[in-house]
Coordinates of C-alpha atoms in Angstrom, one line a residue:
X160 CA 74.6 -141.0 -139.1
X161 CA 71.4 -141.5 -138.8
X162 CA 69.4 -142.6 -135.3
X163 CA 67.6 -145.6 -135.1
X164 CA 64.5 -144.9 -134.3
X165 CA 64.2 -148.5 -132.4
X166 CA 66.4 -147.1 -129.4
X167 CA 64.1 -144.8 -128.6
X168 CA 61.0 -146.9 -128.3
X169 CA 63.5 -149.4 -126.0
X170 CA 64.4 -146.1 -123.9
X171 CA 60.4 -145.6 -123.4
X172 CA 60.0 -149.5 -122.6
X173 CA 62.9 -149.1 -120.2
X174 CA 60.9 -146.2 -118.3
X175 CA 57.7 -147.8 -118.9
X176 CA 58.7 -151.0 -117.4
X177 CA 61.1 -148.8 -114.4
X178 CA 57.2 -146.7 -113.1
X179 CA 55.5 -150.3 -113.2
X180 CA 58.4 -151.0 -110.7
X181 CA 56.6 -148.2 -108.4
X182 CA 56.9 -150.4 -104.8
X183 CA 60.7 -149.8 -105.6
X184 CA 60.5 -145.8 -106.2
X185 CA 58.1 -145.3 -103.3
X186 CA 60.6 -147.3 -101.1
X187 CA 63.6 -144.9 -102.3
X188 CA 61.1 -142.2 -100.9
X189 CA 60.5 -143.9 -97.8
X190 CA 64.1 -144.0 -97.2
X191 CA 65.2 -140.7 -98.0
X192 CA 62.0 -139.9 -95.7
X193 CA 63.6 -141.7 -92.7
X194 CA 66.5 -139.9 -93.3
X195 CA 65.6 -137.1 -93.0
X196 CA 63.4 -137.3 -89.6
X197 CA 66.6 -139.1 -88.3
X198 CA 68.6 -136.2 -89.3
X199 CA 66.4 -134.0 -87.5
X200 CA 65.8 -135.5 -84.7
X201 CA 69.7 -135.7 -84.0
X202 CA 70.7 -132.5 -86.3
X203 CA 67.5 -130.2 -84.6
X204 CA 67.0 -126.5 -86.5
X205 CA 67.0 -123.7 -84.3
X206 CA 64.5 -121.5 -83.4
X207 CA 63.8 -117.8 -85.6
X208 CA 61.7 -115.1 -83.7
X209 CA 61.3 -111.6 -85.0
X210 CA 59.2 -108.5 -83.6
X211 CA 58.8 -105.1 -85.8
X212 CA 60.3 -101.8 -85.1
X213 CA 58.8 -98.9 -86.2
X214 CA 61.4 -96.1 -87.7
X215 CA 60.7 -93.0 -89.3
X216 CA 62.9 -90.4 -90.3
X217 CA 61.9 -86.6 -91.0
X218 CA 65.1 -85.4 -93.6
X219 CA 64.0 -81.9 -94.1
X220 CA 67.0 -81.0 -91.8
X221 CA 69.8 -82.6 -94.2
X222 CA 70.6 -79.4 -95.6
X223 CA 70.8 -77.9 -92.4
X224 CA 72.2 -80.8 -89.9
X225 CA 75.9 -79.5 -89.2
X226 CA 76.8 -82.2 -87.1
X227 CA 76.1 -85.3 -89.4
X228 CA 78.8 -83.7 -92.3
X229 CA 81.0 -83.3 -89.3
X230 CA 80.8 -87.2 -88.0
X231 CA 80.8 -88.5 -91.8
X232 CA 83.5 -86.2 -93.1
X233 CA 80.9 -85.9 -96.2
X234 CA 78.0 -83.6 -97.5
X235 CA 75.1 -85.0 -98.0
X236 CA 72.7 -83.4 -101.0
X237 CA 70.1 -85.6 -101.9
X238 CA 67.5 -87.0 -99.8
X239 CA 67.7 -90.4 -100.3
X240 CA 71.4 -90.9 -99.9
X241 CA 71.0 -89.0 -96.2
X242 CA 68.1 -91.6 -95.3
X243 CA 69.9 -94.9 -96.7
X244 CA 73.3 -93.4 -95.0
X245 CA 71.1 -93.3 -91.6
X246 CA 69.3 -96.4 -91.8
X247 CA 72.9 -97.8 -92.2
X248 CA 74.2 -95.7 -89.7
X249 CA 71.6 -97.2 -87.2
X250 CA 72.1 -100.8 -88.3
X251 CA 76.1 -100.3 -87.7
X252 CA 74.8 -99.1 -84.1
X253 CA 72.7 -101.5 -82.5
X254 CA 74.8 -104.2 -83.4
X255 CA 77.7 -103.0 -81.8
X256 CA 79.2 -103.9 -78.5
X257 CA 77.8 -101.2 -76.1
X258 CA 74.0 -102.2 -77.5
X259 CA 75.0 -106.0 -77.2
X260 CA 76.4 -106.0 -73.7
X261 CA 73.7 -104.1 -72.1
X262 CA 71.5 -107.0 -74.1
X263 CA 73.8 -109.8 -72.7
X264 CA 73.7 -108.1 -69.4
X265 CA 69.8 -108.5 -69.1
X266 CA 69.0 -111.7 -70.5
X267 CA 72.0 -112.8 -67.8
X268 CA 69.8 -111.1 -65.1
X269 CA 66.6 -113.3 -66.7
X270 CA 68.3 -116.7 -67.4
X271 CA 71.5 -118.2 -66.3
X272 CA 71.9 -119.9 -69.6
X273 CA 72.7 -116.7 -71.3
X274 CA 76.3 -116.9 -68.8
X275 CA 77.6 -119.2 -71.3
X276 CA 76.7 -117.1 -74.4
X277 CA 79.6 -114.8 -75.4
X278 CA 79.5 -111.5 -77.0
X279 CA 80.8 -112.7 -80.3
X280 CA 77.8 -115.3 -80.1
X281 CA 75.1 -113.2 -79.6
X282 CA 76.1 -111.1 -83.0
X283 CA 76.0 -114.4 -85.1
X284 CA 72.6 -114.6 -82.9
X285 CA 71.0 -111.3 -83.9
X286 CA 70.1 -109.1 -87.3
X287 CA 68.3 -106.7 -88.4
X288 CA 66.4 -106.4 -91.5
X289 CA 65.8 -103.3 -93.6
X290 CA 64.6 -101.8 -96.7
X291 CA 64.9 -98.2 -95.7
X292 CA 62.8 -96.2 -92.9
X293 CA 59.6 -97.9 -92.0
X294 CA 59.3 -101.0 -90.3
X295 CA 61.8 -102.7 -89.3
X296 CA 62.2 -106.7 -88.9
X297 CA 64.6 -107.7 -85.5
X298 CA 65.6 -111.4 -85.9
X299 CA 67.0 -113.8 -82.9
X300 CA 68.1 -117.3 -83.8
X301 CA 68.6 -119.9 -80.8
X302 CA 68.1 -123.4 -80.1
X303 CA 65.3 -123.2 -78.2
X304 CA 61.9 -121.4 -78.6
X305 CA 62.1 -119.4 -75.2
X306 CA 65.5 -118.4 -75.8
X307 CA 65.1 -117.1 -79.3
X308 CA 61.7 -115.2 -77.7
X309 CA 63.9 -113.6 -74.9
X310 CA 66.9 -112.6 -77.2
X311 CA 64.7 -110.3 -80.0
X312 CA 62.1 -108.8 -77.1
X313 CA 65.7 -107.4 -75.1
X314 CA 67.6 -106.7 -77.9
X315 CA 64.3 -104.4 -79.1
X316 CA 63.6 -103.1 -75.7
X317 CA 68.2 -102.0 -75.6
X318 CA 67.5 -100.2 -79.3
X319 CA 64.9 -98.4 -78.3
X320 CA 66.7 -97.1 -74.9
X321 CA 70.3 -96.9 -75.8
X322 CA 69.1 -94.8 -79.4
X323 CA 66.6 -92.7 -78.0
X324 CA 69.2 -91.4 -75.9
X325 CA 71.5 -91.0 -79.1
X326 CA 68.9 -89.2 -80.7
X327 CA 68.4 -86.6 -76.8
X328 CA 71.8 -86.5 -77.6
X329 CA 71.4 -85.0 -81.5
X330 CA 68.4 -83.1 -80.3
X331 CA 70.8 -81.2 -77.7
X332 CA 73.5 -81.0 -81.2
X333 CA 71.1 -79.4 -82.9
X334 CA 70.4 -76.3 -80.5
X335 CA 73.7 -76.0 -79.7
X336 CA 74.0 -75.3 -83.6
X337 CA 71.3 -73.0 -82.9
X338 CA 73.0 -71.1 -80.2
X339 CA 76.3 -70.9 -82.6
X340 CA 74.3 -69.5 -85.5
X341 CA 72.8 -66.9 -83.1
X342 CA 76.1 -66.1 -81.2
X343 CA 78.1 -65.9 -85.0
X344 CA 75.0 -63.7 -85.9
X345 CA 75.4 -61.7 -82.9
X346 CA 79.7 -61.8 -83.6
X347 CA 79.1 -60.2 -86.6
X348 CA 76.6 -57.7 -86.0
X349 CA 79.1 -56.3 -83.1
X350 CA 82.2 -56.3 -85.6
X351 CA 80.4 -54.6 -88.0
X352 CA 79.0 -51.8 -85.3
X353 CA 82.5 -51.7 -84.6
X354 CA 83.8 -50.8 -88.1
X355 CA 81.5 -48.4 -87.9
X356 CA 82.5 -46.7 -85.1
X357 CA 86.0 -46.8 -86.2
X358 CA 85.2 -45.2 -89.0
X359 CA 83.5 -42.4 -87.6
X360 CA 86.7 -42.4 -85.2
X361 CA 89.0 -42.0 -88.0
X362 CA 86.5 -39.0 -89.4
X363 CA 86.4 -37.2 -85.5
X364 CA 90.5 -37.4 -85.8
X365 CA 90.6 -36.0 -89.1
X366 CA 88.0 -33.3 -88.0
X367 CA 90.0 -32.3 -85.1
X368 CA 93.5 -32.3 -86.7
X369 CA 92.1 -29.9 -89.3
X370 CA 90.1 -27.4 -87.0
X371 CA 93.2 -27.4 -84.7
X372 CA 95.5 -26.5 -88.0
X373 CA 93.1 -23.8 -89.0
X374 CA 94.7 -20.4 -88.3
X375 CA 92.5 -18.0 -86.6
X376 CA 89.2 -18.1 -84.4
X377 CA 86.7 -17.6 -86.4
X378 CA 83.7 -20.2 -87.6
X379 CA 84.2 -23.2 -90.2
X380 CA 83.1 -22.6 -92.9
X381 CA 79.6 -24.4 -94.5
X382 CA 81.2 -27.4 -96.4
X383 CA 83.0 -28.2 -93.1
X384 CA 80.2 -27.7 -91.0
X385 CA 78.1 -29.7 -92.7
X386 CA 80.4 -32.7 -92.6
X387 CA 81.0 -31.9 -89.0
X388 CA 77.3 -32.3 -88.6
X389 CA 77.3 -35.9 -91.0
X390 CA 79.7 -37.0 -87.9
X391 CA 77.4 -36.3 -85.7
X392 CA 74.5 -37.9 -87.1
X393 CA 76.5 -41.0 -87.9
X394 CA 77.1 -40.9 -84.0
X395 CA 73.8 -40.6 -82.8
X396 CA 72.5 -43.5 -85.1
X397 CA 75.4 -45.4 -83.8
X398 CA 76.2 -45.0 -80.4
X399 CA 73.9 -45.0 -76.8
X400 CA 75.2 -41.4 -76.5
X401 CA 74.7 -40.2 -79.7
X402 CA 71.8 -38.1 -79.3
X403 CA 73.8 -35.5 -77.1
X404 CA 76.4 -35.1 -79.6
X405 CA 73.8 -34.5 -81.8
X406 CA 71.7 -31.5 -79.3
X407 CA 75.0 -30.3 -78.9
X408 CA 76.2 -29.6 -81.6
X409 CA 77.5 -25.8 -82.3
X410 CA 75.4 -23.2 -83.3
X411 CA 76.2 -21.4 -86.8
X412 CA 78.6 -18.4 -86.8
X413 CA 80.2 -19.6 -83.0
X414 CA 84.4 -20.0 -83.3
X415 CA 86.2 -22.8 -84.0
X416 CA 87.7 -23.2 -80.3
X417 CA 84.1 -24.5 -79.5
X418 CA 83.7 -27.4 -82.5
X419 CA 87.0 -28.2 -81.2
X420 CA 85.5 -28.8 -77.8
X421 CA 82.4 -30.4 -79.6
X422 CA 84.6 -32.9 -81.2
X423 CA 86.5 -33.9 -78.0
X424 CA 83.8 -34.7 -76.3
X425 CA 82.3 -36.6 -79.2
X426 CA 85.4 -38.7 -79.8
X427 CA 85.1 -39.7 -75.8
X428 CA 81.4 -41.0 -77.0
X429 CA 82.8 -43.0 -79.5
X430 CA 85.5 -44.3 -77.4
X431 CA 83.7 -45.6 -75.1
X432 CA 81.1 -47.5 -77.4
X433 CA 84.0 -48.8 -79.5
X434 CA 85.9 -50.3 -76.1
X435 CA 82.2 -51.3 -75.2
X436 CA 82.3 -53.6 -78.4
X437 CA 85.2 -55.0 -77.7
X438 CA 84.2 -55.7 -74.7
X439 CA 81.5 -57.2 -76.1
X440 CA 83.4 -59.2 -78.8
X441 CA 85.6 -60.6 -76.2
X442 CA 82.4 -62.0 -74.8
X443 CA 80.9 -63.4 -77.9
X444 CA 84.1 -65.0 -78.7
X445 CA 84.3 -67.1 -75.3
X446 CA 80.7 -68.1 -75.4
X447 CA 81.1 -69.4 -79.0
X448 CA 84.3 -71.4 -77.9
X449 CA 82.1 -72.9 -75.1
X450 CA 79.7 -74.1 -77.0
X451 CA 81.5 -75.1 -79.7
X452 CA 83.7 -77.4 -77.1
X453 CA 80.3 -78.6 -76.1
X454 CA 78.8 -79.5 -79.6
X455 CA 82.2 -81.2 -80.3
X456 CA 81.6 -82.9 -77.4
X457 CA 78.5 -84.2 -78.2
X458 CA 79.1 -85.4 -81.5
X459 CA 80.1 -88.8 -80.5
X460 CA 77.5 -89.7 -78.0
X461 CA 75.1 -88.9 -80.6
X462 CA 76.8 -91.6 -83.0
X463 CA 75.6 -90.1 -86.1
X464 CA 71.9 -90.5 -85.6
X465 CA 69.4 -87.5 -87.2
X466 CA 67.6 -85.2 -84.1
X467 CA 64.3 -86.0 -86.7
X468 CA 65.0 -89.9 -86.3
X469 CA 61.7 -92.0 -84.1
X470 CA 62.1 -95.5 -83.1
X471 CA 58.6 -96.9 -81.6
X472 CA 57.6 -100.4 -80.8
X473 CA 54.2 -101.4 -82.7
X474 CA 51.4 -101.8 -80.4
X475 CA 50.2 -105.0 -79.7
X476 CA 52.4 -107.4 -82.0
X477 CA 53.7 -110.2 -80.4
X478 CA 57.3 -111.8 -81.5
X479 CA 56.5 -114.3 -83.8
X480 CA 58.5 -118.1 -83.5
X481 CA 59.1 -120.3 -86.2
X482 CA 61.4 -123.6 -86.5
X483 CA 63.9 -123.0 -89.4
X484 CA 64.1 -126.9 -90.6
X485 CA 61.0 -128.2 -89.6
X486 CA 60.5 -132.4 -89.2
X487 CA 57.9 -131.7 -92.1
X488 CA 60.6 -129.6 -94.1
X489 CA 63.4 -132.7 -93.5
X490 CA 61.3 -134.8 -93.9
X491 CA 60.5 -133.7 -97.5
X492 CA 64.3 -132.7 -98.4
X493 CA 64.6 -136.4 -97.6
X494 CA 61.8 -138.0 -99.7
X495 CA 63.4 -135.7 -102.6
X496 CA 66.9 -136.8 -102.0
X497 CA 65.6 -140.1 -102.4
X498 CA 64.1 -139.7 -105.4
X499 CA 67.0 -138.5 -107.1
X500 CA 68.8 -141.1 -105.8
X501 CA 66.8 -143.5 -107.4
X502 CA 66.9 -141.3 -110.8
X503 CA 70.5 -141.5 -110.7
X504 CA 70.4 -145.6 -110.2
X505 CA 68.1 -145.7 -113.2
X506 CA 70.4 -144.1 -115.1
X507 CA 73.3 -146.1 -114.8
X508 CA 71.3 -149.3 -115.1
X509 CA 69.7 -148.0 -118.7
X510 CA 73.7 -146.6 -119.5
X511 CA 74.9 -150.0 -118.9
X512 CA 72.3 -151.7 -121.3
X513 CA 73.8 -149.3 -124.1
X514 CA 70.6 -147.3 -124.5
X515 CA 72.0 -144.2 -124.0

């Protein structure tokens, strides 16, 4: 079926002769105008201030950071995953309760209207917005201009107290792990010197058993000697007292009854250095303990935050205020709300003509 091309001239006629009608558009405007100033004026929009933080983050330690895998429970292996995961980590920590009752507390201590503000009402108060390290934007909405001013500047100055402890607190993690690398170092070093000394231990014993089995007096022979003399310069590279085992060592061509003295008093040498190393062990072992129960410790007051994290307040940048719903901003909501309004009366007068 075909359209008559008639209605559609009509339909221009009807919003021809509806613009030529403008005193009655502009007064749908002028309504919805009013309407909206009364609304705010009775409805008022709180108050937004924000102030910058600075935060920068060094990750060249992520590789190397023991205590963050240990307070995730995860690895971290790129770069960017370990910077997102601590710009969440820090937005997680200043809004939580220990950062937003030491904020409560002071704006009590500057105004007693903050007594009526609970914790829970502070949160809904306060954000923090973020891209990743940088500069950071902290937010404060309230009713009033003042109190909006007073809420961002404190909750700023607790963030950069409370983390710059955190982070004293990570700084501290991370030469502990120092001091454990050094002491497991150290650990290692000893139990291998100790090995080695056993060893040689287990080489005096055999030495001894053999010369003491040998029947007759008379001198060992070369092959035995010269192994005999091995021992002794394993000793003297391995033990404080080595180098008299070594000068007294038995000439060529003497008896066996003197090696077998030789080898006495070298296994007393080696003795002592091997109960020396477990002495020395025993030591190691408790200091690692220590300060492993110390960097355990620590792990929580640092709350996850990176020794290579800065927090800084920008110099010289003021918080800046702004009213969320302005009377200009209502007012022109309400001038468009009145427009469509009359758009929608328009429309049911043309429908009810049967021109559309």
């Amino acid at each position: 079926m075909k359209q008559d091309p008639m209605r559609e001239w009509v339909v221009r006629d009807e919003i021809l002769a509806a613009f030529h009608r403008w005193p009655v558009i502009v007064a749908f405007a002028l309504v919805g105008t009013l309407l909206g100033l009364v609304f705010a004026y009775f409805w008022p929009s709180f108050y937004r201030a924000n102030v910058a933080l600075s935060v920068e983050l060094n990750p060249y330690r992520v590789l190397d950071d023991q205590y963050i895998p240990e307070f995730t429970n995860a690895e971290f292996r790129n770069i960017d995953d370990y910077k997102h995961w601590q710009m969440l980590q820090l937005s997680i920590v200043v809004k939580s309760d220990p950062y937003l009752n030491e904020t409560l507390n002071r704006l009590r201590a500057l105004d007693r209207y903050w007594d009526s503000i609970e914790l829970q009402d502070l949160r809904v108060m306060l954000d923090a917005k973020w891209r990743n390290a940088g500069q950071w934007l902290l937010i404060a909405d309230a009713e009033k201009s003042p109190r909006a001013v007073e809420a961002v500047e404190t909750w700023r100055d607790v963030i950069l107290n409370l983390t710059n402890d955190s982070i004293t607190h990570s700084r501290d993690l991370f030469n502990l792990e120092l001091t454990l690398r050094s002491l497991n170092d150290e650990l290692v070093e000893n139990k291998l010197q100790q090995a080695a000394l056993e060893e040689t231990m287990g080489g005096l014993i055999d030495a001894l058993n053999g010369l003491n089995n040998a029947e007759g007096d008379f001198s060992p022979s070369e092959p035995d000697r010269n192994d005999l003399f091995t021992l002794a310069n394993r000793i003297a590279e391995s033990t404080l007292g080595g180098h008299i085992v070594v000068k007294s060592f038995p000439d060529e061509g003497v008896p066996i009854s003197e090696y077998i003295v030789w080898v006495e008093q070298a296994i007393l040498i080696v003795q002592k250095d091997i109960d020396s190393s477990k002495v020395a062990d025993a030591a190691l072992n408790e200091q690692i303990s220590s300060v492993t129960s110390k960097w355990e410790a620590g792990i929580q007051e640092a709350q996850g935050l990176s020794a290579t994290l800065s927090l800084k307040k920008p110099q010289a940048r003021e918080p800046e205020v702004r009213q969320v719903r302005s009377y200009s901003l209502a007012a022109l909501i309400g001038t468009l709300v009145g427009l469509l309004l009359w758009i929608m009366v328009f429309l049911i007068q043309i429908t009810r003509k049967g021109y559309l």
